C-alpha positions as MATLAB code, in Angstrom:
seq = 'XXXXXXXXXXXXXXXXXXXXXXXXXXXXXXXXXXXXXXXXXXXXXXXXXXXXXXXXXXXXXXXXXXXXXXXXXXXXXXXXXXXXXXXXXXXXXXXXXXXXXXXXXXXXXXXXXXXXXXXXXXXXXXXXXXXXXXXXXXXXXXXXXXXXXXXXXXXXXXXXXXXXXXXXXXXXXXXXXXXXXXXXXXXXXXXXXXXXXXXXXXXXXXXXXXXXXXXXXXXXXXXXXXXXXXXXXXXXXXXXXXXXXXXXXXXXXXXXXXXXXXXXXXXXXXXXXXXXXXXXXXXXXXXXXXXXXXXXXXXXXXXXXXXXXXXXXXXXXXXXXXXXXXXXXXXXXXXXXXXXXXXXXXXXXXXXXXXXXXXXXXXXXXXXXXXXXXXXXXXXXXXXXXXXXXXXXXXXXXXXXXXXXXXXXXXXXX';
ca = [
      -9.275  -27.375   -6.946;
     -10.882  -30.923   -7.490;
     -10.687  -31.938  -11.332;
     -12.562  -30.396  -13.335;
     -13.578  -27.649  -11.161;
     -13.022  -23.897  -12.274;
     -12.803  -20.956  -10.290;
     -16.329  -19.911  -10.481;
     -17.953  -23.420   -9.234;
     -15.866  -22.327   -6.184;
     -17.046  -19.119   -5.969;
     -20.609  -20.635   -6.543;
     -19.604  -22.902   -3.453;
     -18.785  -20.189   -1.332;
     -22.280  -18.340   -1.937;
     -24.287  -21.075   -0.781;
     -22.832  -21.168    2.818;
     -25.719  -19.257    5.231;
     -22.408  -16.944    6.104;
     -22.596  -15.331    2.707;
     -25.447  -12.218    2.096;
     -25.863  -11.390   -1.359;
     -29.311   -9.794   -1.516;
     -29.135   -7.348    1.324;
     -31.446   -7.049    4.438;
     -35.124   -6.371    3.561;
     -36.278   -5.851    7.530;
     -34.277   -2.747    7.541;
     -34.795   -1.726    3.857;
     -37.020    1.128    4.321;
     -35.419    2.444    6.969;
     -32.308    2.350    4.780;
     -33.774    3.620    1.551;
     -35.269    6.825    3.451;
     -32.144    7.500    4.897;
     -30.427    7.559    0.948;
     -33.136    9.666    0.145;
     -32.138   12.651    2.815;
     -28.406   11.845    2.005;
     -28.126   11.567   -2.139;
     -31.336   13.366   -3.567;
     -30.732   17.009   -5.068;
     -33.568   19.560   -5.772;
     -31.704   21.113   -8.174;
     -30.965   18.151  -10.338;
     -34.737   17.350   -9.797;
     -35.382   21.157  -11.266;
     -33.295   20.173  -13.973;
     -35.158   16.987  -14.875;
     -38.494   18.722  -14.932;
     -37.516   21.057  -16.988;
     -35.978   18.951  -19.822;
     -32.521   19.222  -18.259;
     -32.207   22.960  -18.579;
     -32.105   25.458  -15.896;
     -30.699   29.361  -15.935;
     -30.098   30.798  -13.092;
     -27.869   33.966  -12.210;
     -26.705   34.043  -15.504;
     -25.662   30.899  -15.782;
     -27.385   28.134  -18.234;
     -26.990   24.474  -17.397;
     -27.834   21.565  -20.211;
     -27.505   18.523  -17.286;
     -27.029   14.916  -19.784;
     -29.872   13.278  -20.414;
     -28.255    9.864  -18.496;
     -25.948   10.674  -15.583;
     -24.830    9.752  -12.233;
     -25.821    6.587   -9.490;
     -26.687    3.764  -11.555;
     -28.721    0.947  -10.134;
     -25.658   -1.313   -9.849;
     -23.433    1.382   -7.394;
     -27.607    2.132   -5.473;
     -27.596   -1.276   -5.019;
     -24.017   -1.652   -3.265;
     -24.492    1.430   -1.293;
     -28.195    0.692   -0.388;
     -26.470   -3.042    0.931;
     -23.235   -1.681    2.515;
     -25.942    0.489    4.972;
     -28.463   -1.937    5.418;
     -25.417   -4.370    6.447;
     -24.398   -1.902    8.955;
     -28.184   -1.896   10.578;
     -28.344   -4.931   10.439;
     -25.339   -5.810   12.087;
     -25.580   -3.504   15.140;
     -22.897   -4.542   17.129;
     -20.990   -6.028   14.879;
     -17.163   -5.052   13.406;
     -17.628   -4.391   10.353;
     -14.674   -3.979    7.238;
     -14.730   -3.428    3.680;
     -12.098   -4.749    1.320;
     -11.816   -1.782   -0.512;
     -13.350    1.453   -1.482;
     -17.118    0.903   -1.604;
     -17.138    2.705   -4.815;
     -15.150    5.170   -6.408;
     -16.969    8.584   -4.501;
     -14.855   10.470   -1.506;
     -18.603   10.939   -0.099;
     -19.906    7.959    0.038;
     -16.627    6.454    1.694;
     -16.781    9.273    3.920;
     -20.190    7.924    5.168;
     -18.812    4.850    5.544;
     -16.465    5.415    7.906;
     -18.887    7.812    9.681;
     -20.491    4.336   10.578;
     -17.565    2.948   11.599;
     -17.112    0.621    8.338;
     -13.329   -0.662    8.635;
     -11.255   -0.300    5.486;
      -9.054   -3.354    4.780;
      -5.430   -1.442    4.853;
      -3.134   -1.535    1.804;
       0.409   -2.780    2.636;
       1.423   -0.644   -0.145;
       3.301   -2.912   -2.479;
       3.114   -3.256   -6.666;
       0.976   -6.270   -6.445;
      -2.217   -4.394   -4.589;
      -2.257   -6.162   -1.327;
      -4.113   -5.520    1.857;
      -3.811   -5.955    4.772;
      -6.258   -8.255    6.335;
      -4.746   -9.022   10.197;
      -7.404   -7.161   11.165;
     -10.388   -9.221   10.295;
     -11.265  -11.444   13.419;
     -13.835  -14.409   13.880;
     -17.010  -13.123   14.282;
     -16.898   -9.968   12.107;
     -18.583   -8.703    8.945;
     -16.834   -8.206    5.855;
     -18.387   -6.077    3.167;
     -17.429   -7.055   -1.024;
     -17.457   -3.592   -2.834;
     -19.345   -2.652   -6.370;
     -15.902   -4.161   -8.243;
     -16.288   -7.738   -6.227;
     -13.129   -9.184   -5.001;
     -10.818  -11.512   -5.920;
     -10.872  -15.509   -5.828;
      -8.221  -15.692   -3.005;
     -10.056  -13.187   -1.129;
     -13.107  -14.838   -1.292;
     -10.885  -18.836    0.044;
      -9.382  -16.057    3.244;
     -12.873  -14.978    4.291;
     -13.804  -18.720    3.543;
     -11.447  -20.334    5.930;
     -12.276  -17.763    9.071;
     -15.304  -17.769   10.944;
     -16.520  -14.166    9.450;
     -19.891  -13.413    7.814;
     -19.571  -11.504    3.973;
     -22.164   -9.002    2.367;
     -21.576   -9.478   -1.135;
     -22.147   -5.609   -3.355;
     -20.464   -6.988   -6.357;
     -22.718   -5.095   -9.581;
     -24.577   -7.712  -11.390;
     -22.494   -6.424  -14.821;
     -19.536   -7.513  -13.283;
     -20.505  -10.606  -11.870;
     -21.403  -11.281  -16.094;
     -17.915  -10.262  -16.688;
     -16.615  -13.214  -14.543;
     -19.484  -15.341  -16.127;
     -17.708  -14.732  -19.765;
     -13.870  -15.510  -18.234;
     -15.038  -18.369  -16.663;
     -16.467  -19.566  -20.381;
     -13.166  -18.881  -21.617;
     -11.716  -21.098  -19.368;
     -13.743  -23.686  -20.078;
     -13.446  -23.907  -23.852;
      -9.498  -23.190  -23.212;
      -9.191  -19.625  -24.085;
      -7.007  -17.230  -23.194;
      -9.125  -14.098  -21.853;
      -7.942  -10.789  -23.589;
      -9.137   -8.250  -20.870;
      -9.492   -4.782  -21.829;
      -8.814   -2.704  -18.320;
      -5.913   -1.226  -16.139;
      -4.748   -4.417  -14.524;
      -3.895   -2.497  -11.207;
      -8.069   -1.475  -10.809;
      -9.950   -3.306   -8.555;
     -12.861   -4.557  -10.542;
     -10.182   -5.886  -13.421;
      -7.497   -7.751  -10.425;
     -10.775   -9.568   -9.764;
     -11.797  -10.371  -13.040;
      -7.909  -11.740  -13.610;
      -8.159  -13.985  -10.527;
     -10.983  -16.229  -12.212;
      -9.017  -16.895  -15.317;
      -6.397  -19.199  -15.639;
      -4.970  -17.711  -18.459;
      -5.389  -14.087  -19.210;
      -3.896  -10.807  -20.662;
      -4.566   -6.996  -19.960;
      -4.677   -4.760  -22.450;
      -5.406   -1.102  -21.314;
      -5.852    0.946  -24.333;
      -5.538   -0.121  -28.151;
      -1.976    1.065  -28.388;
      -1.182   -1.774  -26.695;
      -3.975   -4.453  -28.450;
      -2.189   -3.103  -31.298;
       1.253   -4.625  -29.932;
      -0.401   -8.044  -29.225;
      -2.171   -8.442  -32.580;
       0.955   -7.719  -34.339;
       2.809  -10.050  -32.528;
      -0.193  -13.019  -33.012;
       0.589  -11.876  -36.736;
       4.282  -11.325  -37.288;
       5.902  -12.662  -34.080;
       8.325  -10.849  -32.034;
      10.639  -10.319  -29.335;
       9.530  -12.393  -26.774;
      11.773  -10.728  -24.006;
      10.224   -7.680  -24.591;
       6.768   -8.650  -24.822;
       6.748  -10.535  -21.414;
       8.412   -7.099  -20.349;
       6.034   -4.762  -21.323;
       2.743   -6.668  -19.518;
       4.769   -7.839  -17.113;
       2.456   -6.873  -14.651;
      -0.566   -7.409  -16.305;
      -0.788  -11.435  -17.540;
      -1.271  -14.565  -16.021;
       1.899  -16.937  -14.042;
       3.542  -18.458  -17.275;
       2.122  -16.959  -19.703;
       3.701  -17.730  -23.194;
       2.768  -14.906  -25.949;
       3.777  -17.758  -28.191;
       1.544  -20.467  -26.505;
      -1.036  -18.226  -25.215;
      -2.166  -16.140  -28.064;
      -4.068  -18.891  -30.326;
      -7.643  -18.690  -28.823;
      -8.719  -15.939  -27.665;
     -11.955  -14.571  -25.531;
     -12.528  -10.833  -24.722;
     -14.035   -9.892  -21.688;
     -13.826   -6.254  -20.349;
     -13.636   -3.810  -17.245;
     -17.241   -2.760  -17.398;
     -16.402    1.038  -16.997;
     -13.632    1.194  -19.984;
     -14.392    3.323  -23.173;
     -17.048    1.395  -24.960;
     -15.841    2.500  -29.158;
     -12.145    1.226  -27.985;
     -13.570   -2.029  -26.326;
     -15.472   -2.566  -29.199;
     -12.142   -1.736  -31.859;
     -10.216   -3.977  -29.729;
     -12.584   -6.737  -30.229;
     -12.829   -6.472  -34.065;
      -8.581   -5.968  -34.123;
      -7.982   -9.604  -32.138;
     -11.050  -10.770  -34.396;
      -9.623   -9.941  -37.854;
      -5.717  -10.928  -36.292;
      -7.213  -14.348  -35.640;
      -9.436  -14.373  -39.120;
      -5.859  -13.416  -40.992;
      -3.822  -16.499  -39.275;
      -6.843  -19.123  -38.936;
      -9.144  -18.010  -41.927;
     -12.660  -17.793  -42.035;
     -13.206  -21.290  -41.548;
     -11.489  -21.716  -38.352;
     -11.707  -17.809  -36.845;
     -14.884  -19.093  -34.574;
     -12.447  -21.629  -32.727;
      -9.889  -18.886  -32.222;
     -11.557  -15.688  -31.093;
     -14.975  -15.476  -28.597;
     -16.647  -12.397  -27.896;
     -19.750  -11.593  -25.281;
     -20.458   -7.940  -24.953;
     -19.880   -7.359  -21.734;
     -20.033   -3.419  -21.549;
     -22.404   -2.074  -18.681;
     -25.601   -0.804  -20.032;
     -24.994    2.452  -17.632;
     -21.365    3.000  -18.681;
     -23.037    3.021  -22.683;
     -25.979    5.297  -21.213;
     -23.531    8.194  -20.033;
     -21.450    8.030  -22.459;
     -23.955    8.134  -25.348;
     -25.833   10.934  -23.259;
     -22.088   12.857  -23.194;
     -21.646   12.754  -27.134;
     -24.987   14.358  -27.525;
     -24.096   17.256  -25.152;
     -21.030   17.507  -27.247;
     -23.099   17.273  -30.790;
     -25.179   19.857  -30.025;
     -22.528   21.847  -28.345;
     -22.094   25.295  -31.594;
     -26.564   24.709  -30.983;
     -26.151   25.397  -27.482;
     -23.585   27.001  -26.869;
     -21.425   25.421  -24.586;
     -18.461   27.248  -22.904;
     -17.292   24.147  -21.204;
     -18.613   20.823  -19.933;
     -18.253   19.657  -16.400;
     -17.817   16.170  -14.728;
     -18.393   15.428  -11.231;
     -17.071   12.249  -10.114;
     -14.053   10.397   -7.855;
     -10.987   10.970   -9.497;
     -10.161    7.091   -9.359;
     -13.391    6.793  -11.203;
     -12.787    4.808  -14.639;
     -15.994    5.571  -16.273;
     -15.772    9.047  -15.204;
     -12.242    9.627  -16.917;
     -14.007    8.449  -19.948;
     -16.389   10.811  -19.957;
     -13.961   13.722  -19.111;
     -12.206   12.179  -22.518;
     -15.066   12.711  -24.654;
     -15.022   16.325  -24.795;
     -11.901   17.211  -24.542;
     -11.119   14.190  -27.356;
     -13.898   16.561  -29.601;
     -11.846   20.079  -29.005;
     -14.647   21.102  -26.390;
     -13.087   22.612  -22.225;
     -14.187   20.351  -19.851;
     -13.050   19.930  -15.996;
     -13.306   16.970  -13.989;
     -13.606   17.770   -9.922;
     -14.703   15.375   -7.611;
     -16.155   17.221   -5.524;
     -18.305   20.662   -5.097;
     -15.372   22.607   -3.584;
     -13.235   22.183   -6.244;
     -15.272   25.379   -7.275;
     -13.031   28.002   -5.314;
     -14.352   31.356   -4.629;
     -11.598   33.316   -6.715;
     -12.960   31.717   -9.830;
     -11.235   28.976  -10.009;
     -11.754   25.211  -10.378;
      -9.605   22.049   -9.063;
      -9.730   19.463  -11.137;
      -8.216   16.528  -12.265;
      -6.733   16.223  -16.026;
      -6.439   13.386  -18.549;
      -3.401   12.779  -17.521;
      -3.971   12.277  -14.030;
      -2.348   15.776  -12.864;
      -4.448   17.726  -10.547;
      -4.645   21.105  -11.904;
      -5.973   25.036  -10.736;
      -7.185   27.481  -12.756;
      -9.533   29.966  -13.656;
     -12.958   29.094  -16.126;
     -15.565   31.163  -16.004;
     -15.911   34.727  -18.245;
     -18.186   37.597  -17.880;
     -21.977   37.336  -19.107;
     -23.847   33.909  -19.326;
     -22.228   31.244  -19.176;
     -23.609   28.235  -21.147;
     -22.119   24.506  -19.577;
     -23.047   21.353  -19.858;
     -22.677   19.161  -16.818;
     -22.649   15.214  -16.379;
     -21.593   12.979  -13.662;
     -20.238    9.451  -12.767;
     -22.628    6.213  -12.034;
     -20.535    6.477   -8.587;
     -21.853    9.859   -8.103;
     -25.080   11.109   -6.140;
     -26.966   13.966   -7.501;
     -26.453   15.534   -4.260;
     -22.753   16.211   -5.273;
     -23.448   17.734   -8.479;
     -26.091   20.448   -6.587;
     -23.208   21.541   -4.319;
     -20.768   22.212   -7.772;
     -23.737   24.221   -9.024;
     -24.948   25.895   -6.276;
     -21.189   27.096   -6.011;
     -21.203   28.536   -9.858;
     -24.394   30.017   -9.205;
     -23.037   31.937   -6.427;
     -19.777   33.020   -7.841;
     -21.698   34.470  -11.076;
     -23.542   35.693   -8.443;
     -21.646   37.986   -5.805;
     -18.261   38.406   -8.103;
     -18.361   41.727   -9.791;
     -15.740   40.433  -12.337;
     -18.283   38.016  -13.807;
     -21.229   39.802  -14.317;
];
């Protein structure tokens, strides 16, 4: 990079080229939109949101979140992945990862013979990218992609369609102010997700911090000290080339994967702030610690929509609580967390067969094990049922329509 140049002025440089599509393809919009429409829409959940997101039906009542599924960041990525694909007729086409995290929207995808960049399979992420030829079309998912990425596609003779969500794009925005004002970024993620690996590769200097057990760790070490060994150790994978936890840990800036737990995001932030008010003092603190909120409005809506469900749960009733989403979806873990985390069942399936006909359900547990068992008891059955912003309503109708049935036809339930 020339002097004085950061990461994002060459990102900024790479966007300006007539090679690089960032607002989609508005002659084929329509055609595009209308096709979303047929695929995504749901009658059911449209039932449900006429009728102030109740419905019973055979014996079954359903209390749908008042703020749920696609948000307008994951519509817009899809909505520019298939208007890409229009556009470019004839073109080969490849995406550098998963669109977003959905099975059916990646699915549809590669229905339209969208190319996904191969893994190679080893701890640091990589792909494969022998495949991308001069001439072709290469699609950035919802969670952007990394600096380097963006130089490879730069030096070949390839046209890109850039998805990356707005929120994340203010995510970089925040590292790259970090940067500039020499700070090291604190980012609160799981360094081996996409969206965070590209976050990391505009900072100079960063850490990852995935939970506050391990914040914890840090700001007792920016307080007491430590063993260096085993700090370096234990993020090993998930800091900067030569970072120093006794060099690197003076000024801090927090940024954030937009789709991690909002109340731990936010108790991270105030532990670094009051570690670095303790060393520096009150005078000083502003030099040492930086904070933007940088949490996605939709990841706030959903899960603020979530803790009502589970507020009102003894008022309603609520057997159980279900979340439809990818299982590699972040911000759909995080809901499954809230209520289980408040003592309430709750299963999160990915998909509508995960609802098996012998009464029981598939899905995917905190802890990342994928689990069978039964869940559902004679009489009504009162759930509540939310979904991921990577999830079309669509996919929540076919879980329902499922339960419905089963309460219907199976003698043991009635």
């Amino acid at each position: 990079m020339r002097e004085g140049e950061t990461k994002k002025d060459k990102r900024r440089k790479y966007m300006s080229k007539d090679s690089y599509f960032k607002n989609g393809f508005k002659s084929v919009r329509e055609e595009v939109k209308q096709d979303m429409e047929e695929q995504f829409e749901s009658e059911t959940v449209g039932e449900l949101k006429s009728n102030d997101h109740v419905i019973v039906r055979d014996n079954v009542e359903v209390h749908l979140a008042k703020d749920f599924g696609f948000c307008w960041g994951v519509e817009r990525s899809i909505a520019m992945a298939y208007e890409a694909r229009t556009h470019f007729p004839d073109k080969k086409l490849h995406i550098t990862n998963e669109l977003i995290h959905n099975p059916q929207v990646n699915g549809k995808l590669q229905d339209m013979e969208v190319n996904f960049v191969p893994k190679t399979g080893g701890p640091d992420g990589g792909k494969d990218f022998s495949g991308v030829s001069d001439g072709d079309v290469v699609i950035l998912p919802a969670f952007g992609a990394s600096i380097e990425e963006m130089e490879l596609f730069d030096s070949k003779n390839v046209e890109v369609v850039d998805t990356t969500c707005p929120w994340v794009s203010k995510v970089w925005n925040t590292v790259d102010m970090h940067q500039r004002r020499g700070l090291t970024s604190i980012i609160h993620g799981k360094y081996a997700h996409e969206e965070t690996v590209a976050t990391a590769s505009f900072c100079e200097t960063y850490l990852i911090v995935k939970d506050m057990g391990e914040a914890e760790y840090v700001a007792k070490y920016i307080a007491e000290g430590g063993d260096r060994e085993e700090f370096m150790k234990k993020f090993e994978k998930a800091m900067s080339k030569d970072f120093d936890p006794d060099k690197h840990l003076v000024k801090l800036g927090l940024a954030n994967q937009t789709t991690m737990y909002k109340k731990e995001t936010r108790a991270i932030g105030q532990l670094f702030q009051k570690a670095q008010l303790n060393k520096y003092g009150p005078v000083d603190v502003a030099s040492h610690y930086m904070e933007f909120d940088t949490i996605c409005d939709a990841t706030q809506e959903r899960q603020d929509a979530i803790h009502d469900l589970v507020n009102n749960k003894e008022e309603l009733g609520l057997d159980f609580i279900l979340v439809v989403g990818g299982w590699d979806s972040s911000n759909t873990q995080h809901l499954l967390e809230i209520p289980l985390n408040a003592g309430l069942r709750a299963f999160h399936i990915n998909e509508g067969e995960c609802i098996g006909a012998d009464n029981t359900i598939t899905h995917r547990a905190m802890n990342g094990d994928v689990v069978k068992e039964e869940f559902m008891g004679r009489g009504m059955v009162r759930m509540g049922v939310t979904s991921g912003a990577s999830t079309p309503d669509r996919a929540v109708q076919d879980a329902l329509d499922r339960i419905f049935l089963l309460k219907k036809v199976n003698p043991e339930l009635q």
